[in-house]
Coordinates of C-alpha atoms and ligand atoms in Angstrom, one line a residue:
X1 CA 0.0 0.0 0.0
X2 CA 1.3 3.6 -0.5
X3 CA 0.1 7.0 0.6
X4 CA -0.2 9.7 -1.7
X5 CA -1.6 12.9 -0.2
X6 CA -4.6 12.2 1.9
X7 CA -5.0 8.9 0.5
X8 CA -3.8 5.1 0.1
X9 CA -3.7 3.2 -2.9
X10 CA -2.5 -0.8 -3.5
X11 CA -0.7 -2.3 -6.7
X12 CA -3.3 -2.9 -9.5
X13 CA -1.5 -3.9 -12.9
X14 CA 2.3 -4.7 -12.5
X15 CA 5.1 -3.7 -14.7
X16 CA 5.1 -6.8 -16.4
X17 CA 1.6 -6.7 -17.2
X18 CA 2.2 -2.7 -18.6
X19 CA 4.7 -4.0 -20.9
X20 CA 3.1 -6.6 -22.4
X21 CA -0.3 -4.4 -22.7
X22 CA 2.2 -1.8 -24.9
X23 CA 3.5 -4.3 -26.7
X24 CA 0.1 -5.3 -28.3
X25 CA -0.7 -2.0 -28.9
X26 CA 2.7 -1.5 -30.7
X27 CA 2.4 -4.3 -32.4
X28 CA -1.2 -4.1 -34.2
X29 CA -0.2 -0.2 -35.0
X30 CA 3.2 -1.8 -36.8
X31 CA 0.7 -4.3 -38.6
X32 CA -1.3 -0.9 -39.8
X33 CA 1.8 1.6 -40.3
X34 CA 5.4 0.2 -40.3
X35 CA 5.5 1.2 -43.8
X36 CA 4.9 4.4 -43.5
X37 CA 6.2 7.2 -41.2
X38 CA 3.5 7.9 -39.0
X39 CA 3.6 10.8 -36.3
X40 CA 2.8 9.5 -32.9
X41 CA 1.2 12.4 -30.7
X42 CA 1.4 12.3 -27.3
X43 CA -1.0 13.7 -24.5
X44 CA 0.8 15.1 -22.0
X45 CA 0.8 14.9 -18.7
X46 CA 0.1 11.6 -18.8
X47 CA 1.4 9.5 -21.7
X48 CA 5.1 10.1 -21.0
X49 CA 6.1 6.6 -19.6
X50 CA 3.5 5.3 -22.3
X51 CA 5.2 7.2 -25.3
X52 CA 8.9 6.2 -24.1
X53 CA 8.0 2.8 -23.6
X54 CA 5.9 2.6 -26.6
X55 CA 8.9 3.8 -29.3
X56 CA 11.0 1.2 -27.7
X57 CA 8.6 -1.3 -28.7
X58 CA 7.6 0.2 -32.0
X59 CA 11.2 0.0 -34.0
X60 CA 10.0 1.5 -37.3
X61 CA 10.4 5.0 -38.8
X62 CA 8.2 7.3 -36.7
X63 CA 8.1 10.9 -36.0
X64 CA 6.9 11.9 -32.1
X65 CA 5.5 15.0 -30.8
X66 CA 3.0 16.1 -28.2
X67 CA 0.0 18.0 -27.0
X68 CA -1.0 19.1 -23.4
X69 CA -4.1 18.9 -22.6
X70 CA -6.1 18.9 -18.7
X71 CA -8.9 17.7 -17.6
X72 CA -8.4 16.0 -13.9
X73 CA -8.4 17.3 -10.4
X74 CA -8.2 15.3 -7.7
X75 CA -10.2 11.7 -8.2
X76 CA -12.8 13.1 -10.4
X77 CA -12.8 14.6 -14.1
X78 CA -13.8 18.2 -14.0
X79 CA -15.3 17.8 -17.2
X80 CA -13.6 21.0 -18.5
X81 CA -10.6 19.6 -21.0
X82 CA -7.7 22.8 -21.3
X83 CA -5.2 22.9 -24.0
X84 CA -1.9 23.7 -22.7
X85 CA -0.1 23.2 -25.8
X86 CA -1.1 23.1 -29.0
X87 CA -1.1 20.6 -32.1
X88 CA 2.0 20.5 -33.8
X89 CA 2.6 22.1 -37.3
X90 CA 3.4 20.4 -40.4
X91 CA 1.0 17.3 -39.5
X92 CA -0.9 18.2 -42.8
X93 CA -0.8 15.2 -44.8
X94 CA 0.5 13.0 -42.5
X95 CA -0.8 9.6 -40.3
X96 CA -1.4 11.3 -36.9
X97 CA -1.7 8.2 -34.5
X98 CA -2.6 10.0 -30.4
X99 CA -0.9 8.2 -27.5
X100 CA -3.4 8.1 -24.6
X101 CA -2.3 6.9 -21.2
X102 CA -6.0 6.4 -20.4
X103 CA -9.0 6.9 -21.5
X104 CA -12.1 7.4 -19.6
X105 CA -16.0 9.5 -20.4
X106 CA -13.9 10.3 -23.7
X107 CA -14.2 13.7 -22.8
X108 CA -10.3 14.5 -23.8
X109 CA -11.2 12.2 -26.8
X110 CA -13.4 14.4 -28.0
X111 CA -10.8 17.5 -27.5
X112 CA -8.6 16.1 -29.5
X113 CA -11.2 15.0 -32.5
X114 CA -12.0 18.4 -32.4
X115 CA -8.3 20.1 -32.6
X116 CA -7.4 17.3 -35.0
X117 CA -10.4 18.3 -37.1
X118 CA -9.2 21.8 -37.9
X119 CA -6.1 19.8 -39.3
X120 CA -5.2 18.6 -43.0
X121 CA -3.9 15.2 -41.4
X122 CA -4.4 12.3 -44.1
X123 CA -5.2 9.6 -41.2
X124 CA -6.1 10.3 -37.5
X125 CA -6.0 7.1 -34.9
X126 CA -5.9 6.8 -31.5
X127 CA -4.3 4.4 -28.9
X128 CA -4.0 4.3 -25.5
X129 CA -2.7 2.2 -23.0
X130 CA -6.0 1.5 -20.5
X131 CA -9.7 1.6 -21.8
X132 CA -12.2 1.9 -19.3
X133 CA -14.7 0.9 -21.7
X134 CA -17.7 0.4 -19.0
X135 CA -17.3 4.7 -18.9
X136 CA -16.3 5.7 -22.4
X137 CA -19.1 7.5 -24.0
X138 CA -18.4 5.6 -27.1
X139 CA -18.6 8.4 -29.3
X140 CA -15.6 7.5 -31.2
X141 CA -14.4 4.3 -31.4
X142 CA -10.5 3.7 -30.1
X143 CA -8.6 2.6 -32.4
X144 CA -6.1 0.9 -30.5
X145 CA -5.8 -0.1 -26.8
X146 CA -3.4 -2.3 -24.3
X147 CA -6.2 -3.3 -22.1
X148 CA -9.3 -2.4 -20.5
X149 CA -10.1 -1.7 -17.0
X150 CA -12.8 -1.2 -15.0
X151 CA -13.7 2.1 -13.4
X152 CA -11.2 2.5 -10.7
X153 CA -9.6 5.8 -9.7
X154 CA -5.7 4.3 -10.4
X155 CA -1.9 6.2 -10.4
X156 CA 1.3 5.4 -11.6
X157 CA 3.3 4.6 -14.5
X158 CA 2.5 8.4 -15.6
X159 CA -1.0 8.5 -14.1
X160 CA -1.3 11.2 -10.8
X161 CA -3.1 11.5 -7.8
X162 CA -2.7 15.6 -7.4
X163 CA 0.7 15.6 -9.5
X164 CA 2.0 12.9 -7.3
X165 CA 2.5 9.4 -8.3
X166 CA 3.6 9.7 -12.0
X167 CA 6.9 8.4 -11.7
X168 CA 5.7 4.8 -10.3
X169 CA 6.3 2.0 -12.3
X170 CA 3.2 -0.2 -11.8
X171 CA 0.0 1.0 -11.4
X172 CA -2.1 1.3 -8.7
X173 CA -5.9 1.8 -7.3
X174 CA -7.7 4.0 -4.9
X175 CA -7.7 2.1 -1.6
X176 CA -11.4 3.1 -0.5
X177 CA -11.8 2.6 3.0
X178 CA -14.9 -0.1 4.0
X179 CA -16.7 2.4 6.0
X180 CA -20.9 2.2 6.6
X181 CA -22.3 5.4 6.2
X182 CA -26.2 5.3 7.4
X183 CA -28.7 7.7 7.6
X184 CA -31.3 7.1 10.5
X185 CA -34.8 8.0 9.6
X186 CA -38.0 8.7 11.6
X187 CA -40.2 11.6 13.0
X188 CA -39.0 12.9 16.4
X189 CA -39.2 11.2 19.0
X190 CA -39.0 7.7 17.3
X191 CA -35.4 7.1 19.0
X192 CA -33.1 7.9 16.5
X193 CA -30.7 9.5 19.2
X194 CA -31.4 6.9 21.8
X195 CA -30.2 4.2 18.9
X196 CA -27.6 5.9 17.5
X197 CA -25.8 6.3 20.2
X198 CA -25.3 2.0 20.6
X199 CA -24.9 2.0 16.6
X200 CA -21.9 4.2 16.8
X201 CA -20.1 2.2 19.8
X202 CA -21.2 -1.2 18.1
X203 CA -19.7 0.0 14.5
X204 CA -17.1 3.0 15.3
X205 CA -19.4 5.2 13.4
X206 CA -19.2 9.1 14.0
X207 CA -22.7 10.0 14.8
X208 CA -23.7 13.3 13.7
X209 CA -27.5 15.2 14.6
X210 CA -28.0 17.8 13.2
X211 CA -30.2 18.9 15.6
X212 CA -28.3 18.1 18.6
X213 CA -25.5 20.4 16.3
X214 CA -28.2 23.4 16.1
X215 CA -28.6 23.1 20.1
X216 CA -24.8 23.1 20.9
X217 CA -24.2 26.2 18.6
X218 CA -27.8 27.7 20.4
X219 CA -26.2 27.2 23.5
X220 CA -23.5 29.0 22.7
X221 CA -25.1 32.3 21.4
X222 CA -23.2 31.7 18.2
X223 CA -24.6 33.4 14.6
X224 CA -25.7 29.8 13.5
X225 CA -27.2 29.4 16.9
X226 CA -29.2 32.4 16.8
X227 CA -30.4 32.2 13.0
X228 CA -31.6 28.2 13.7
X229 CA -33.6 29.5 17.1
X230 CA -35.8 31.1 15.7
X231 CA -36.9 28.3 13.2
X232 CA -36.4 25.3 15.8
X233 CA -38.4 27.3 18.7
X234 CA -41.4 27.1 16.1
X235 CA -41.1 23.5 15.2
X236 CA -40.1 24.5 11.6
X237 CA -37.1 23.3 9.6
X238 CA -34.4 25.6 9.3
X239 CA -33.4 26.7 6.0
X240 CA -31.2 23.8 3.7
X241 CA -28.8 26.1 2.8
X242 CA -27.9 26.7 6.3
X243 CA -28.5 22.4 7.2
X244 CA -26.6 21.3 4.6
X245 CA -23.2 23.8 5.0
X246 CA -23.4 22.9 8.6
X247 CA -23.6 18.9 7.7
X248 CA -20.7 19.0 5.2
X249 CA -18.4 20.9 7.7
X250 CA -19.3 18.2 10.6
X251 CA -18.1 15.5 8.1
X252 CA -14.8 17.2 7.2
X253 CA -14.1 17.5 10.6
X254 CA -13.8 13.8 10.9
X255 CA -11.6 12.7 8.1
X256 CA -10.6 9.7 10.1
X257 CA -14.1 8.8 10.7
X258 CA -14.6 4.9 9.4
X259 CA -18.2 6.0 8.9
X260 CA -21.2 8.1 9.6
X261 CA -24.6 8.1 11.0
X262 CA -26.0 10.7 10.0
X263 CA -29.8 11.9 12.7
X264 CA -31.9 14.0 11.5
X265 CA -30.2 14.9 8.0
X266 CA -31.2 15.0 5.3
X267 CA -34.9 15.8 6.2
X268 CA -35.6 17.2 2.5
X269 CA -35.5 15.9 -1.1
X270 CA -32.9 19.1 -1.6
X271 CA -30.9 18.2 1.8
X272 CA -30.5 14.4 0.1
X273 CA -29.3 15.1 -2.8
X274 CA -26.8 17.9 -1.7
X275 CA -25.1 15.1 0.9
X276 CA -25.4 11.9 -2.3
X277 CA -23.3 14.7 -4.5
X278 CA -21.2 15.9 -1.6
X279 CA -20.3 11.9 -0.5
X280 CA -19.6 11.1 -3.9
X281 CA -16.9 14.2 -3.6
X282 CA -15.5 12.8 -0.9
X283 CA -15.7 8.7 -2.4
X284 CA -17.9 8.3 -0.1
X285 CA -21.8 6.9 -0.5
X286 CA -24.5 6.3 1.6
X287 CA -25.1 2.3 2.6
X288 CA -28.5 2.5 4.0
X289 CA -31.3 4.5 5.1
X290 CA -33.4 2.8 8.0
X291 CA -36.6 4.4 9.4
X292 CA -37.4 3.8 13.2
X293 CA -41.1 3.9 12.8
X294 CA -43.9 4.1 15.2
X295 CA -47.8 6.3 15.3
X296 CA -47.7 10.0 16.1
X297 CA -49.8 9.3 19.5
X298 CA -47.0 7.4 20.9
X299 CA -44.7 9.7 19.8
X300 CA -46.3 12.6 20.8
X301 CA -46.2 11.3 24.5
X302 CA -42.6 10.4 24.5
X303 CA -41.4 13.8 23.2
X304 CA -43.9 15.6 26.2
X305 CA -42.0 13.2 28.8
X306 CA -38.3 14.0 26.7
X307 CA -39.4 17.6 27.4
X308 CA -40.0 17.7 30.9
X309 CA -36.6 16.5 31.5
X310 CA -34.6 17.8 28.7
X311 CA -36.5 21.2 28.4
X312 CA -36.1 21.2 25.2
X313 CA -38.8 24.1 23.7
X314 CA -39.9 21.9 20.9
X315 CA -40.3 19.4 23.1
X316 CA -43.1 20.6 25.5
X317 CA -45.9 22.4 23.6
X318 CA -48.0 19.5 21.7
X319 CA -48.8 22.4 18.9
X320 CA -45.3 22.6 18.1
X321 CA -44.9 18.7 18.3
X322 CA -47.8 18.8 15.7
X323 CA -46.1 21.4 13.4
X324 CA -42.6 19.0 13.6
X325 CA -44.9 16.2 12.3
X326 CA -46.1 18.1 9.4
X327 CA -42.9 19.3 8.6
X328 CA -41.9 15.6 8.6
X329 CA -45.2 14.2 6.4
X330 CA -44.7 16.8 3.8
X331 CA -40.9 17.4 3.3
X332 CA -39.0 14.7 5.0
X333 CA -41.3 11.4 4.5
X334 CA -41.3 12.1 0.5
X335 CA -37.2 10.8 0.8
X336 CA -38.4 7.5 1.5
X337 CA -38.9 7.0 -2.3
X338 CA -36.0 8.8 -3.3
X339 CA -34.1 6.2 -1.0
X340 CA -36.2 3.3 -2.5
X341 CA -35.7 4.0 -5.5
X342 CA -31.5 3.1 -4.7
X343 CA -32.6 0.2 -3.0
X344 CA -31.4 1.9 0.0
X345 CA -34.6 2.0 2.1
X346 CA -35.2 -0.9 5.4
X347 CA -37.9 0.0 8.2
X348 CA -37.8 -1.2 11.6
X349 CA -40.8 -1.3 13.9
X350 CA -39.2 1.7 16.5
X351 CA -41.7 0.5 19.3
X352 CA -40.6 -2.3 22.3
X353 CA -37.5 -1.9 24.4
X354 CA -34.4 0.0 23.3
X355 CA -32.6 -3.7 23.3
X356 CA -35.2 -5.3 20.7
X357 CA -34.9 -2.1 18.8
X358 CA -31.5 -2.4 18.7
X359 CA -31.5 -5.7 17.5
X360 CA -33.7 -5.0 14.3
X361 CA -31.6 -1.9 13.1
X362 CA -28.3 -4.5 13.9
X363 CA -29.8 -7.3 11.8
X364 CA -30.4 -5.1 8.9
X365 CA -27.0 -3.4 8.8
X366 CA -25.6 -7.0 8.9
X367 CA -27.3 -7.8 6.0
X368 CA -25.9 -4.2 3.7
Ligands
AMP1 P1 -34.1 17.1 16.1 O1 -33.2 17.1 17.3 O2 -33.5 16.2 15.0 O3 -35.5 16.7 16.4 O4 -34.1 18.5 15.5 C1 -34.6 19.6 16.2 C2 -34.8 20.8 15.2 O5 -33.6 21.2 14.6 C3 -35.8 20.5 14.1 O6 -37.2 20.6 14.4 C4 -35.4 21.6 13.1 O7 -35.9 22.8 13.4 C5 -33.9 21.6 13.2 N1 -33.2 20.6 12.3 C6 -32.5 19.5 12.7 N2 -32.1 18.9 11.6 C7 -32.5 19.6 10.5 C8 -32.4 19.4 9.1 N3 -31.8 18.3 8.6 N4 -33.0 20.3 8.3 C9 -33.6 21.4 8.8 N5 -33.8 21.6 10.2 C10 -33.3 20.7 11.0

């Protein structure tokens, strides 16, 4: 295993396995060009090792050159494909063959078909060493390719991780952490606290509420604190905006966390998909969503006891109770088919002891 930045990655395709790959690819572009003296274009960053390796496995008259183009930052494309330096001159006329390292959506594919286009060249190919074909938008088909792979963030043998890693000679894949990330759902007062709290000691989870974040930062008289009183002491939801910066920030604050449960978040469709987009960000993903369920009059009596002890406002004025179960019918139970819908949704009778209750939510976190 090594560590490059922030994270760890394990050996993937050796050198052996490289050089062999290149050697096909050589060889069928021989088959197609060894009489003629084709330009070979590389794509830099990238393609160095590729191209070096490559030529030494392609002995036949050939011309090299390269283009730089971007598109990566971090583990995921940002779609936007920069040239940093341009297509050679003189190529009118000529067999242009490109010299991928990798090739993914095809989004630098399509870069190049479009600065190639604007050319005179007399034949334009492309190669490259791994094909993620499962991804590749298929737009153009590759010409040429070492092997395919499936769609695994990998470095080395020219391929970075944040500029580090390129001058590895086997390639390697993103180590991602086994980590259970579940989101407890139910109205308040269905336990979601009360079970959290033996879920996070039985898994190492972090557990995050939301609400129980709002109350610290209340307590403390701090801006957030003061802008979610006003909305909590009514029994309304505070605004997403506010939820879902607040949310994010708790999760970066635990980089070492081997998982979340996350209580009382997302309680909107809006809230959901802000944390599905901001886990997949982070190579994270949600594992399940489980709903503690149980009827409002039971609720409703727990929350006045809860009240009378914790003092919580929201907790002691059966109006306000109401209001929170409206909130919940219309914004938050709607999630419960955006969570089916990714297979993602289990429900647990939330009434009997804590122990039994315990038990269910266990048994279906076993099964994930
Ligand atoms: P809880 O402790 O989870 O019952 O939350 C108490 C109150 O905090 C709620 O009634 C809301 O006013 C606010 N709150 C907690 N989580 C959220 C959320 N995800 N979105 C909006 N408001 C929330």
């Amino acid at each position: 295993m090594i560590e490059l930045h922030d994270k760890y990655f394990k050996p993937f395709i050796s050198e052996g396995e490289i050089l062999q790959a290149i050697k096909k690819v050589a060889d069928e572009v021989a088959a197609d060009y060894r009489d003629e003296t084709p330009i070979f274009i590389g794509v830099l960053n990238g393609s160095f090792m590729f191209v070096a390796d490559f030529l030494k496995a392609y002995q036949h008259p050939c011309e090299i050159s390269f283009v730089r183009l971007s598109s990566y930052q971090g583990l995921t494309s940002t779609g936007i494909v920069e040239t940093l330096l341009d297509v050679p001159d003189n190529i009118d006329g000529r067999s242009v063959i490109i010299l991928e390292d990798i090739i993914d959506t095809g989004r630098t594919v399509k870069k190049l078909i479009d600065l190639f286009s604007k050319t005179k060249v007399k034949e334009f190919r492309i190669a490259t060493l791994f094909y993620k074909d499962e991804v590749y938008n298929g737009e153009y088909d590759i010409d040429y390719f070492g092997m395919k792979i499936p769609d695994k963030f990998i470095v080395g043998y020219g391929l970075d991780y944040k500029e580090l890693g390129r001058n590895l000679r086997e390639v390697y894949q993103l180590n991602i952490k086994h980590m259970i990330n579940l989101v407890l759902f139910g109205k308040p007062g269905a336990g979601k606290g009360t079970q959290a709290a033996f879920l996070k000691e039985k898994y190492n989870l972090k557990h995050i509420s939301t609400g129980d974040v709002f109350r610290y930062n209340i307590k403390n008289g701090t801006e957030l604190g003061v802008l979610a009183k006003s909305y909590i002491d009514q029994g309304e939801l505070v605004p997403d905006e506010v939820t879902i910066k607040m949310l994010q920030d708790e999760v970066e604050k635990n980089p070492e966390a081997s998982g979340f449960i996350f209580d009382g978040f997302p309680r909107t469709t809006a809230q959901a998909k802000a944390l599905d987009q901001f886990l997949v960000s982070k190579n994270m993903k949600i594992d399940a969503t489980i709903a503690l369920e149980a009827n409002d009059e039971v609720l409703i009596q727990r929350l006045l006891e809860r009240g009378k002890i914790s003092g919580r406002s929201d907790d002691q004025d059966e109006d306000k109770i109401r209001n929170r179960f409206e909130e919940y019918n219309e914004k938050t139970a709607p999630l419960k088919d955006y969570y089916e819908e990714q297979g993602k949704f289990h429900s647990v009778n939330g009434i009997g002891s804590i122990e039994d209750i315990t038990s269910r939510l266990t048994k279906v976190i076993e099964e994930i």
